[in-house]
């Protein structure tokens, strides 16, 4: 087990393959002796999962500010009751979406300063140690998402212009935070994407096989 916890997030637009890649990466880390906690946003705790159902479930059509505040409430509970305890125990926490999704998805609707204020309130300044941005053209991602045998949520039904805006904001975040965010080309096959994720991890944490350096 690592002596110090590590917080890694996976971000990207619809159909980018986050769920597939985060599970594969968790298995790889466990094979190399790391204790891993796998979670998601919104969700991860009973309260946060209940809020997820409100936001993403049928009738989830809140205005942008209400939605952002709901995300913030879910994140606060998730952070206090799952993420921080896992990090304190020395585990590697892998989270499917975190604050960058709020910035990317809400950034076209709300003032930047207001978004950052809600993020600070919910996280107390906690940011991931490393973020993988799975980047994919929205047209491709939405086609992939449509092939999944799952219910479509409110974000997936937004128009193409919205998804292009989301991608542009993710890419701007990656450009502004090169030390934290690693852009991964999600248009490649699953094996190649997985290899790129592991390579980015080992480049940042050089002794991945036997423990972080």
mmCIF file with all atom_site columns, C-alpha atoms in Angstrom:
data_model
loop_
_atom_site.group_PDB
_atom_site.id
_atom_site.type_symbol
_atom_site.label_atom_id
_atom_site.label_alt_id
_atom_site.label_comp_id
_atom_site.label_asym_id
_atom_site.label_entity_id
_atom_site.label_seq_id
_atom_site.pdbx_PDB_ins_code
_atom_site.Cartn_x
_atom_site.Cartn_y
_atom_site.Cartn_z
_atom_site.occupancy
_atom_site.B_iso_or_equiv
_atom_site.pdbx_formal_charge
_atom_site.auth_seq_id
_atom_site.auth_comp_id
_atom_site.auth_asym_id
_atom_site.auth_atom_id
_atom_site.pdbx_PDB_model_num
ATOM 1   C CA . UNK A 1 1   ? 0.000   0.000  0.000   1.00 0.00 ? 1   UNK A CA 1
ATOM 2   C CA . UNK A 1 2   ? 1.189   3.534  -0.662  1.00 0.00 ? 2   UNK A CA 1
ATOM 3   C CA . UNK A 1 3   ? 2.374   5.470  2.375   1.00 0.00 ? 3   UNK A CA 1
ATOM 4   C CA . UNK A 1 4   ? 0.433   8.484  1.174   1.00 0.00 ? 4   UNK A CA 1
ATOM 5   C CA . UNK A 1 5   ? -2.932  8.600  -0.526  1.00 0.00 ? 5   UNK A CA 1
ATOM 6   C CA . UNK A 1 6   ? -3.252  9.710  -4.123  1.00 0.00 ? 6   UNK A CA 1
ATOM 7   C CA . UNK A 1 7   ? -6.291  11.281 -5.756  1.00 0.00 ? 7   UNK A CA 1
ATOM 8   C CA . UNK A 1 8   ? -6.720  10.672 -9.504  1.00 0.00 ? 8   UNK A CA 1
ATOM 9   C CA . UNK A 1 9   ? -9.713  11.724 -11.563 1.00 0.00 ? 9   UNK A CA 1
ATOM 10  C CA . UNK A 1 10  ? -10.999 10.768 -15.014 1.00 0.00 ? 10  UNK A CA 1
ATOM 11  C CA . UNK A 1 11  ? -12.725 13.432 -17.098 1.00 0.00 ? 11  UNK A CA 1
ATOM 12  C CA . UNK A 1 12  ? -14.173 13.723 -20.568 1.00 0.00 ? 12  UNK A CA 1
ATOM 13  C CA . UNK A 1 13  ? -17.298 14.170 -22.615 1.00 0.00 ? 13  UNK A CA 1
ATOM 14  C CA . UNK A 1 14  ? -20.070 11.693 -23.282 1.00 0.00 ? 14  UNK A CA 1
ATOM 15  C CA . UNK A 1 15  ? -18.939 8.338  -24.674 1.00 0.00 ? 15  UNK A CA 1
ATOM 16  C CA . UNK A 1 16  ? -15.236 8.971  -24.086 1.00 0.00 ? 16  UNK A CA 1
ATOM 17  C CA . UNK A 1 17  ? -14.790 5.612  -22.330 1.00 0.00 ? 17  UNK A CA 1
ATOM 18  C CA . UNK A 1 18  ? -14.106 6.825  -18.806 1.00 0.00 ? 18  UNK A CA 1
ATOM 19  C CA . UNK A 1 19  ? -15.950 3.994  -17.072 1.00 0.00 ? 19  UNK A CA 1
ATOM 20  C CA . UNK A 1 20  ? -14.120 1.320  -19.070 1.00 0.00 ? 20  UNK A CA 1
ATOM 21  C CA . UNK A 1 21  ? -10.695 2.883  -18.611 1.00 0.00 ? 21  UNK A CA 1
ATOM 22  C CA . UNK A 1 22  ? -11.042 3.691  -14.931 1.00 0.00 ? 22  UNK A CA 1
ATOM 23  C CA . UNK A 1 23  ? -11.919 0.070  -14.156 1.00 0.00 ? 23  UNK A CA 1
ATOM 24  C CA . UNK A 1 24  ? -8.985  -1.206 -16.210 1.00 0.00 ? 24  UNK A CA 1
ATOM 25  C CA . UNK A 1 25  ? -6.609  1.233  -14.548 1.00 0.00 ? 25  UNK A CA 1
ATOM 26  C CA . UNK A 1 26  ? -7.869  0.243  -11.090 1.00 0.00 ? 26  UNK A CA 1
ATOM 27  C CA . UNK A 1 27  ? -7.192  -3.423 -11.892 1.00 0.00 ? 27  UNK A CA 1
ATOM 28  C CA . UNK A 1 28  ? -3.668  -2.563 -13.120 1.00 0.00 ? 28  UNK A CA 1
ATOM 29  C CA . UNK A 1 29  ? -2.892  -0.619 -9.953  1.00 0.00 ? 29  UNK A CA 1
ATOM 30  C CA . UNK A 1 30  ? -4.154  -3.462 -7.775  1.00 0.00 ? 30  UNK A CA 1
ATOM 31  C CA . UNK A 1 31  ? -1.985  -5.905 -9.710  1.00 0.00 ? 31  UNK A CA 1
ATOM 32  C CA . UNK A 1 32  ? 0.972   -3.737 -8.712  1.00 0.00 ? 32  UNK A CA 1
ATOM 33  C CA . UNK A 1 33  ? 0.108   -3.860 -5.029  1.00 0.00 ? 33  UNK A CA 1
ATOM 34  C CA . UNK A 1 34  ? -1.842  -0.638 -4.560  1.00 0.00 ? 34  UNK A CA 1
ATOM 35  C CA . UNK A 1 35  ? -5.014  -0.345 -2.489  1.00 0.00 ? 35  UNK A CA 1
ATOM 36  C CA . UNK A 1 36  ? -7.586  1.345  -4.712  1.00 0.00 ? 36  UNK A CA 1
ATOM 37  C CA . UNK A 1 37  ? -10.912 3.023  -4.037  1.00 0.00 ? 37  UNK A CA 1
ATOM 38  C CA . UNK A 1 38  ? -13.057 3.404  -7.156  1.00 0.00 ? 38  UNK A CA 1
ATOM 39  C CA . UNK A 1 39  ? -15.838 5.997  -7.057  1.00 0.00 ? 39  UNK A CA 1
ATOM 40  C CA . UNK A 1 40  ? -17.794 8.472  -9.168  1.00 0.00 ? 40  UNK A CA 1
ATOM 41  C CA . UNK A 1 41  ? -19.462 11.881 -9.197  1.00 0.00 ? 41  UNK A CA 1
ATOM 42  C CA . UNK A 1 42  ? -22.110 12.644 -8.536  1.00 0.00 ? 42  UNK A CA 1
ATOM 43  C CA . UNK A 1 43  ? -22.270 9.668  -6.214  1.00 0.00 ? 43  UNK A CA 1
ATOM 44  C CA . UNK A 1 44  ? -20.053 7.550  -4.033  1.00 0.00 ? 44  UNK A CA 1
ATOM 45  C CA . UNK A 1 45  ? -22.067 7.865  -0.814  1.00 0.00 ? 45  UNK A CA 1
ATOM 46  C CA . UNK A 1 46  ? -25.769 7.199  -0.113  1.00 0.00 ? 46  UNK A CA 1
ATOM 47  C CA . UNK A 1 47  ? -26.603 10.907 -0.004  1.00 0.00 ? 47  UNK A CA 1
ATOM 48  C CA . UNK A 1 48  ? -24.578 11.736 -3.100  1.00 0.00 ? 48  UNK A CA 1
ATOM 49  C CA . UNK A 1 49  ? -26.129 8.833  -5.012  1.00 0.00 ? 49  UNK A CA 1
ATOM 50  C CA . UNK A 1 50  ? -29.586 10.100 -4.062  1.00 0.00 ? 50  UNK A CA 1
ATOM 51  C CA . UNK A 1 51  ? -28.667 13.555 -5.383  1.00 0.00 ? 51  UNK A CA 1
ATOM 52  C CA . UNK A 1 52  ? -27.353 11.901 -8.574  1.00 0.00 ? 52  UNK A CA 1
ATOM 53  C CA . UNK A 1 53  ? -30.806 10.420 -9.093  1.00 0.00 ? 53  UNK A CA 1
ATOM 54  C CA . UNK A 1 54  ? -32.365 13.872 -8.768  1.00 0.00 ? 54  UNK A CA 1
ATOM 55  C CA . UNK A 1 55  ? -29.943 15.493 -11.234 1.00 0.00 ? 55  UNK A CA 1
ATOM 56  C CA . UNK A 1 56  ? -29.655 12.770 -13.856 1.00 0.00 ? 56  UNK A CA 1
ATOM 57  C CA . UNK A 1 57  ? -32.910 10.872 -13.425 1.00 0.00 ? 57  UNK A CA 1
ATOM 58  C CA . UNK A 1 58  ? -36.259 11.439 -15.129 1.00 0.00 ? 58  UNK A CA 1
ATOM 59  C CA . UNK A 1 59  ? -37.368 15.032 -14.751 1.00 0.00 ? 59  UNK A CA 1
ATOM 60  C CA . UNK A 1 60  ? -33.827 16.209 -13.982 1.00 0.00 ? 60  UNK A CA 1
ATOM 61  C CA . UNK A 1 61  ? -34.246 19.620 -15.614 1.00 0.00 ? 61  UNK A CA 1
ATOM 62  C CA . UNK A 1 62  ? -33.055 22.014 -12.908 1.00 0.00 ? 62  UNK A CA 1
ATOM 63  C CA . UNK A 1 63  ? -31.784 25.451 -13.857 1.00 0.00 ? 63  UNK A CA 1
ATOM 64  C CA . UNK A 1 64  ? -27.991 25.792 -14.067 1.00 0.00 ? 64  UNK A CA 1
ATOM 65  C CA . UNK A 1 65  ? -27.480 27.308 -10.605 1.00 0.00 ? 65  UNK A CA 1
ATOM 66  C CA . UNK A 1 66  ? -29.728 24.774 -8.860  1.00 0.00 ? 66  UNK A CA 1
ATOM 67  C CA . UNK A 1 67  ? -27.927 21.959 -10.647 1.00 0.00 ? 67  UNK A CA 1
ATOM 68  C CA . UNK A 1 68  ? -24.502 23.326 -9.701  1.00 0.00 ? 68  UNK A CA 1
ATOM 69  C CA . UNK A 1 69  ? -25.500 23.640 -6.052  1.00 0.00 ? 69  UNK A CA 1
ATOM 70  C CA . UNK A 1 70  ? -26.808 20.067 -6.069  1.00 0.00 ? 70  UNK A CA 1
ATOM 71  C CA . UNK A 1 71  ? -23.494 18.876 -7.523  1.00 0.00 ? 71  UNK A CA 1
ATOM 72  C CA . UNK A 1 72  ? -21.675 20.839 -4.812  1.00 0.00 ? 72  UNK A CA 1
ATOM 73  C CA . UNK A 1 73  ? -23.747 19.287 -2.025  1.00 0.00 ? 73  UNK A CA 1
ATOM 74  C CA . UNK A 1 74  ? -23.145 15.789 -3.386  1.00 0.00 ? 74  UNK A CA 1
ATOM 75  C CA . UNK A 1 75  ? -19.418 16.497 -3.737  1.00 0.00 ? 75  UNK A CA 1
ATOM 76  C CA . UNK A 1 76  ? -19.105 17.812 -0.191  1.00 0.00 ? 76  UNK A CA 1
ATOM 77  C CA . UNK A 1 77  ? -20.652 14.678 1.282   1.00 0.00 ? 77  UNK A CA 1
ATOM 78  C CA . UNK A 1 78  ? -18.607 12.454 -1.050  1.00 0.00 ? 78  UNK A CA 1
ATOM 79  C CA . UNK A 1 79  ? -15.361 14.187 -0.150  1.00 0.00 ? 79  UNK A CA 1
ATOM 80  C CA . UNK A 1 80  ? -15.919 14.136 3.608   1.00 0.00 ? 80  UNK A CA 1
ATOM 81  C CA . UNK A 1 81  ? -17.266 10.613 3.905   1.00 0.00 ? 81  UNK A CA 1
ATOM 82  C CA . UNK A 1 82  ? -15.411 8.642  1.221   1.00 0.00 ? 82  UNK A CA 1
ATOM 83  C CA . UNK A 1 83  ? -12.564 10.405 -0.563  1.00 0.00 ? 83  UNK A CA 1
ATOM 84  C CA . UNK A 1 84  ? -10.750 12.016 2.370   1.00 0.00 ? 84  UNK A CA 1
ATOM 85  C CA . UNK A 1 85  ? -10.949 8.915  4.636   1.00 0.00 ? 85  UNK A CA 1
ATOM 86  C CA . UNK A 1 86  ? -9.613  6.739  1.801   1.00 0.00 ? 86  UNK A CA 1
ATOM 87  C CA . UNK A 1 87  ? -6.721  9.138  1.166   1.00 0.00 ? 87  UNK A CA 1
ATOM 88  C CA . UNK A 1 88  ? -5.946  9.288  4.880   1.00 0.00 ? 88  UNK A CA 1
ATOM 89  C CA . UNK A 1 89  ? -5.730  5.483  4.862   1.00 0.00 ? 89  UNK A CA 1
ATOM 90  C CA . UNK A 1 90  ? -3.101  5.651  2.081   1.00 0.00 ? 90  UNK A CA 1
ATOM 91  C CA . UNK A 1 91  ? -5.336  4.422  -0.723  1.00 0.00 ? 91  UNK A CA 1
ATOM 92  C CA . UNK A 1 92  ? -5.316  5.546  -4.343  1.00 0.00 ? 92  UNK A CA 1
ATOM 93  C CA . UNK A 1 93  ? -8.724  7.079  -5.043  1.00 0.00 ? 93  UNK A CA 1
ATOM 94  C CA . UNK A 1 94  ? -9.911  6.937  -8.666  1.00 0.00 ? 94  UNK A CA 1
ATOM 95  C CA . UNK A 1 95  ? -12.931 9.129  -9.303  1.00 0.00 ? 95  UNK A CA 1
ATOM 96  C CA . UNK A 1 96  ? -15.050 9.191  -12.468 1.00 0.00 ? 96  UNK A CA 1
ATOM 97  C CA . UNK A 1 97  ? -15.568 12.986 -12.798 1.00 0.00 ? 97  UNK A CA 1
ATOM 98  C CA . UNK A 1 98  ? -14.831 15.717 -10.264 1.00 0.00 ? 98  UNK A CA 1
ATOM 99  C CA . UNK A 1 99  ? -14.529 19.508 -10.292 1.00 0.00 ? 99  UNK A CA 1
ATOM 100 C CA . UNK A 1 100 ? -13.357 19.773 -13.909 1.00 0.00 ? 100 UNK A CA 1
ATOM 101 C CA . UNK A 1 101 ? -16.703 18.399 -15.069 1.00 0.00 ? 101 UNK A CA 1
ATOM 102 C CA . UNK A 1 102 ? -18.456 21.191 -13.177 1.00 0.00 ? 102 UNK A CA 1
ATOM 103 C CA . UNK A 1 103 ? -16.204 23.717 -14.893 1.00 0.00 ? 103 UNK A CA 1
ATOM 104 C CA . UNK A 1 104 ? -16.714 22.174 -18.335 1.00 0.00 ? 104 UNK A CA 1
ATOM 105 C CA . UNK A 1 105 ? -20.430 21.410 -18.209 1.00 0.00 ? 105 UNK A CA 1
ATOM 106 C CA . UNK A 1 106 ? -21.640 24.448 -16.252 1.00 0.00 ? 106 UNK A CA 1
ATOM 107 C CA . UNK A 1 107 ? -19.107 26.865 -17.708 1.00 0.00 ? 107 UNK A CA 1
ATOM 108 C CA . UNK A 1 108 ? -21.319 27.740 -20.646 1.00 0.00 ? 108 UNK A CA 1
ATOM 109 C CA . UNK A 1 109 ? -24.216 28.695 -18.387 1.00 0.00 ? 109 UNK A CA 1
ATOM 110 C CA . UNK A 1 110 ? -22.801 30.318 -15.250 1.00 0.00 ? 110 UNK A CA 1
ATOM 111 C CA . UNK A 1 111 ? -20.221 32.956 -14.422 1.00 0.00 ? 111 UNK A CA 1
ATOM 112 C CA . UNK A 1 112 ? -16.722 31.532 -13.943 1.00 0.00 ? 112 UNK A CA 1
ATOM 113 C CA . UNK A 1 113 ? -16.282 33.202 -10.537 1.00 0.00 ? 113 UNK A CA 1
ATOM 114 C CA . UNK A 1 114 ? -19.554 31.723 -9.264  1.00 0.00 ? 114 UNK A CA 1
ATOM 115 C CA . UNK A 1 115 ? -18.567 28.230 -10.395 1.00 0.00 ? 115 UNK A CA 1
ATOM 116 C CA . UNK A 1 116 ? -15.189 28.524 -8.680  1.00 0.00 ? 116 UNK A CA 1
ATOM 117 C CA . UNK A 1 117 ? -16.851 29.765 -5.506  1.00 0.00 ? 117 UNK A CA 1
ATOM 118 C CA . UNK A 1 118 ? -19.148 26.728 -5.319  1.00 0.00 ? 118 UNK A CA 1
ATOM 119 C CA . UNK A 1 119 ? -16.178 24.462 -6.011  1.00 0.00 ? 119 UNK A CA 1
ATOM 120 C CA . UNK A 1 120 ? -14.141 26.005 -3.182  1.00 0.00 ? 120 UNK A CA 1
ATOM 121 C CA . UNK A 1 121 ? -17.084 25.711 -0.802  1.00 0.00 ? 121 UNK A CA 1
ATOM 122 C CA . UNK A 1 122 ? -17.588 22.034 -1.595  1.00 0.00 ? 122 UNK A CA 1
ATOM 123 C CA . UNK A 1 123 ? -13.929 20.955 -1.693  1.00 0.00 ? 123 UNK A CA 1
ATOM 124 C CA . UNK A 1 124 ? -12.125 23.268 0.729   1.00 0.00 ? 124 UNK A CA 1
ATOM 125 C CA . UNK A 1 125 ? -9.471  23.577 -1.968  1.00 0.00 ? 125 UNK A CA 1
ATOM 126 C CA . UNK A 1 126 ? -8.945  19.853 -2.583  1.00 0.00 ? 126 UNK A CA 1
ATOM 127 C CA . UNK A 1 127 ? -7.863  19.222 -6.171  1.00 0.00 ? 127 UNK A CA 1
ATOM 128 C CA . UNK A 1 128 ? -6.805  15.933 -7.779  1.00 0.00 ? 128 UNK A CA 1
ATOM 129 C CA . UNK A 1 129 ? -3.128  14.996 -7.829  1.00 0.00 ? 129 UNK A CA 1
ATOM 130 C CA . UNK A 1 130 ? -3.564  13.876 -11.434 1.00 0.00 ? 130 UNK A CA 1
ATOM 131 C CA . UNK A 1 131 ? -6.405  14.084 -13.936 1.00 0.00 ? 131 UNK A CA 1
ATOM 132 C CA . UNK A 1 132 ? -6.785  12.076 -17.120 1.00 0.00 ? 132 UNK A CA 1
ATOM 133 C CA . UNK A 1 133 ? -8.795  13.950 -19.740 1.00 0.00 ? 133 UNK A CA 1
ATOM 134 C CA . UNK A 1 134 ? -10.149 11.434 -22.242 1.00 0.00 ? 134 UNK A CA 1
ATOM 135 C CA . UNK A 1 135 ? -10.574 13.677 -25.259 1.00 0.00 ? 135 UNK A CA 1
ATOM 136 C CA . UNK A 1 136 ? -12.902 12.694 -28.079 1.00 0.00 ? 136 UNK A CA 1
ATOM 137 C CA . UNK A 1 137 ? -14.844 14.500 -30.808 1.00 0.00 ? 137 UNK A CA 1
ATOM 138 C CA . UNK A 1 138 ? -18.440 14.943 -29.573 1.00 0.00 ? 138 UNK A CA 1
ATOM 139 C CA . UNK A 1 139 ? -19.891 13.410 -32.742 1.00 0.00 ? 139 UNK A CA 1
ATOM 140 C CA . UNK A 1 140 ? -17.985 10.174 -32.060 1.00 0.00 ? 140 UNK A CA 1
ATOM 141 C CA . UNK A 1 141 ? -18.670 10.202 -28.333 1.00 0.00 ? 141 UNK A CA 1
ATOM 142 C CA . UNK A 1 142 ? -22.406 10.675 -28.724 1.00 0.00 ? 142 UNK A CA 1
ATOM 143 C CA . UNK A 1 143 ? -22.580 7.815  -31.223 1.00 0.00 ? 143 UNK A CA 1
ATOM 144 C CA . UNK A 1 144 ? -20.752 5.591  -28.733 1.00 0.00 ? 144 UNK A CA 1
ATOM 145 C CA . UNK A 1 145 ? -23.037 6.698  -25.916 1.00 0.00 ? 145 UNK A CA 1
ATOM 146 C CA . UNK A 1 146 ? -26.116 5.930  -28.008 1.00 0.00 ? 146 UNK A CA 1
ATOM 147 C CA . UNK A 1 147 ? -24.935 2.333  -28.433 1.00 0.00 ? 147 UNK A CA 1
ATOM 148 C CA . UNK A 1 148 ? -24.783 1.734  -24.690 1.00 0.00 ? 148 UNK A CA 1
ATOM 149 C CA . UNK A 1 149 ? -27.694 -0.174 -23.200 1.00 0.00 ? 149 UNK A CA 1
ATOM 150 C CA . UNK A 1 150 ? -28.307 2.422  -20.468 1.00 0.00 ? 150 UNK A CA 1
ATOM 151 C CA . UNK A 1 151 ? -30.829 5.170  -19.896 1.00 0.00 ? 151 UNK A CA 1
ATOM 152 C CA . UNK A 1 152 ? -29.968 8.485  -21.529 1.00 0.00 ? 152 UNK A CA 1
ATOM 153 C CA . UNK A 1 153 ? -29.466 11.355 -19.076 1.00 0.00 ? 153 UNK A CA 1
ATOM 154 C CA . UNK A 1 154 ? -30.179 15.064 -19.491 1.00 0.00 ? 154 UNK A CA 1
ATOM 155 C CA . UNK A 1 155 ? -26.636 15.898 -20.577 1.00 0.00 ? 155 UNK A CA 1
ATOM 156 C CA . UNK A 1 156 ? -26.559 13.347 -23.384 1.00 0.00 ? 156 UNK A CA 1
ATOM 157 C CA . UNK A 1 157 ? -29.713 14.810 -24.901 1.00 0.00 ? 157 UNK A CA 1
ATOM 158 C CA . UNK A 1 158 ? -28.237 18.333 -25.140 1.00 0.00 ? 158 UNK A CA 1
ATOM 159 C CA . UNK A 1 159 ? -27.517 19.624 -28.639 1.00 0.00 ? 159 UNK A CA 1
ATOM 160 C CA . UNK A 1 160 ? -24.195 19.169 -30.420 1.00 0.00 ? 160 UNK A CA 1
ATOM 161 C CA . UNK A 1 161 ? -23.153 22.781 -29.867 1.00 0.00 ? 161 UNK A CA 1
ATOM 162 C CA . UNK A 1 162 ? -23.352 22.221 -26.100 1.00 0.00 ? 162 UNK A CA 1
ATOM 163 C CA . UNK A 1 163 ? -21.045 19.207 -26.327 1.00 0.00 ? 163 UNK A CA 1
ATOM 164 C CA . UNK A 1 164 ? -18.553 21.094 -28.486 1.00 0.00 ? 164 UNK A CA 1
ATOM 165 C CA . UNK A 1 165 ? -18.527 23.791 -25.800 1.00 0.00 ? 165 UNK A CA 1
ATOM 166 C CA . UNK A 1 166 ? -17.897 21.174 -23.117 1.00 0.00 ? 166 UNK A CA 1
ATOM 167 C CA . UNK A 1 167 ? -14.963 19.782 -25.073 1.00 0.00 ? 167 UNK A CA 1
ATOM 168 C CA . UNK A 1 168 ? -13.505 23.249 -25.654 1.00 0.00 ? 168 UNK A CA 1
ATOM 169 C CA . UNK A 1 169 ? -13.674 24.023 -21.936 1.00 0.00 ? 169 UNK A CA 1
ATOM 170 C CA . UNK A 1 170 ? -12.028 20.698 -21.028 1.00 0.00 ? 170 UNK A CA 1
ATOM 171 C CA . UNK A 1 171 ? -9.204  21.413 -23.479 1.00 0.00 ? 171 UNK A CA 1
ATOM 172 C CA . UNK A 1 172 ? -8.774  24.917 -22.074 1.00 0.00 ? 172 UNK A CA 1
ATOM 173 C CA . UNK A 1 173 ? -8.492  23.446 -18.578 1.00 0.00 ? 173 UNK A CA 1
ATOM 174 C CA . UNK A 1 174 ? -5.847  20.992 -19.790 1.00 0.00 ? 174 UNK A CA 1
ATOM 175 C CA . UNK A 1 175 ? -3.870  23.808 -21.382 1.00 0.00 ? 175 UNK A CA 1
ATOM 176 C CA . UNK A 1 176 ? -4.073  25.907 -18.216 1.00 0.00 ? 176 UNK A CA 1
ATOM 177 C CA . UNK A 1 177 ? -3.135  22.995 -15.912 1.00 0.00 ? 177 UNK A CA 1
ATOM 178 C CA . UNK A 1 178 ? -0.461  20.955 -17.730 1.00 0.00 ? 178 UNK A CA 1
ATOM 179 C CA . UNK A 1 179 ? 1.091   19.739 -14.492 1.00 0.00 ? 179 UNK A CA 1
ATOM 180 C CA . UNK A 1 180 ? -2.164  18.145 -13.338 1.00 0.00 ? 180 UNK A CA 1
ATOM 181 C CA . UNK A 1 181 ? -4.173  17.263 -16.441 1.00 0.00 ? 181 UNK A CA 1
ATOM 182 C CA . UNK A 1 182 ? -2.933  14.672 -18.939 1.00 0.00 ? 182 UNK A CA 1
ATOM 183 C CA . UNK A 1 183 ? -4.847  14.731 -22.223 1.00 0.00 ? 183 UNK A CA 1
ATOM 184 C CA . UNK A 1 184 ? -5.438  11.228 -23.594 1.00 0.00 ? 184 UNK A CA 1
ATOM 185 C CA . UNK A 1 185 ? -6.615  10.641 -27.173 1.00 0.00 ? 185 UNK A CA 1
ATOM 186 C CA . UNK A 1 186 ? -9.770  8.613  -26.580 1.00 0.00 ? 186 UNK A CA 1
ATOM 187 C CA . UNK A 1 187 ? -10.313 8.074  -30.289 1.00 0.00 ? 187 UNK A CA 1
ATOM 188 C CA . UNK A 1 188 ? -7.819  5.213  -30.289 1.00 0.00 ? 188 UNK A CA 1
ATOM 189 C CA . UNK A 1 189 ? -8.722  1.613  -29.444 1.00 0.00 ? 189 UNK A CA 1
ATOM 190 C CA . UNK A 1 190 ? -9.250  0.659  -25.796 1.00 0.00 ? 190 UNK A CA 1
ATOM 191 C CA . UNK A 1 191 ? -5.863  -1.028 -25.406 1.00 0.00 ? 191 UNK A CA 1
ATOM 192 C CA . UNK A 1 192 ? -3.994  1.984  -26.772 1.00 0.00 ? 192 UNK A CA 1
ATOM 193 C CA . UNK A 1 193 ? -5.925  4.353  -24.523 1.00 0.00 ? 193 UNK A CA 1
ATOM 194 C CA . UNK A 1 194 ? -5.132  2.176  -21.509 1.00 0.00 ? 194 UNK A CA 1
ATOM 195 C CA . UNK A 1 195 ? -1.449  2.142  -22.384 1.00 0.00 ? 195 UNK A CA 1
ATOM 196 C CA . UNK A 1 196 ? -1.427  5.941  -22.701 1.00 0.00 ? 196 UNK A CA 1
ATOM 197 C CA . UNK A 1 197 ? -3.036  6.282  -19.269 1.00 0.00 ? 197 UNK A CA 1
ATOM 198 C CA . UNK A 1 198 ? -0.492  3.983  -17.644 1.00 0.00 ? 198 UNK A CA 1
ATOM 199 C CA . UNK A 1 199 ? 2.363   5.796  -19.407 1.00 0.00 ? 199 UNK A CA 1
ATOM 200 C CA . UNK A 1 200 ? 1.136   9.172  -18.170 1.00 0.00 ? 200 UNK A CA 1
ATOM 201 C CA . UNK A 1 201 ? 0.838   7.801  -14.644 1.00 0.00 ? 201 UNK A CA 1
ATOM 202 C CA . UNK A 1 202 ? 4.325   6.313  -14.607 1.00 0.00 ? 202 UNK A CA 1
ATOM 203 C CA . UNK A 1 203 ? 5.772   9.520  -16.077 1.00 0.00 ? 203 UNK A CA 1
ATOM 204 C CA . UNK A 1 204 ? 4.302   11.414 -13.120 1.00 0.00 ? 204 UNK A CA 1
ATOM 205 C CA . UNK A 1 205 ? 4.897   8.788  -10.423 1.00 0.00 ? 205 UNK A CA 1
ATOM 206 C CA . UNK A 1 206 ? 8.078   7.106  -11.535 1.00 0.00 ? 206 UNK A CA 1
ATOM 207 C CA . UNK A 1 207 ? 8.068   3.958  -9.396  1.00 0.00 ? 207 UNK A CA 1
ATOM 208 C CA . UNK A 1 208 ? 4.570   2.704  -10.245 1.00 0.00 ? 208 UNK A CA 1
ATOM 209 C CA . UNK A 1 209 ? 5.450   -0.987 -10.217 1.00 0.00 ? 209 UNK A CA 1
ATOM 210 C CA . UNK A 1 210 ? 6.774   -1.103 -6.694  1.00 0.00 ? 210 UNK A CA 1
ATOM 211 C CA . UNK A 1 211 ? 5.268   1.956  -5.117  1.00 0.00 ? 211 UNK A CA 1
ATOM 212 C CA . UNK A 1 212 ? 5.391   5.644  -5.904  1.00 0.00 ? 212 UNK A CA 1
ATOM 213 C CA . UNK A 1 213 ? 8.777   7.314  -5.893  1.00 0.00 ? 213 UNK A CA 1
#
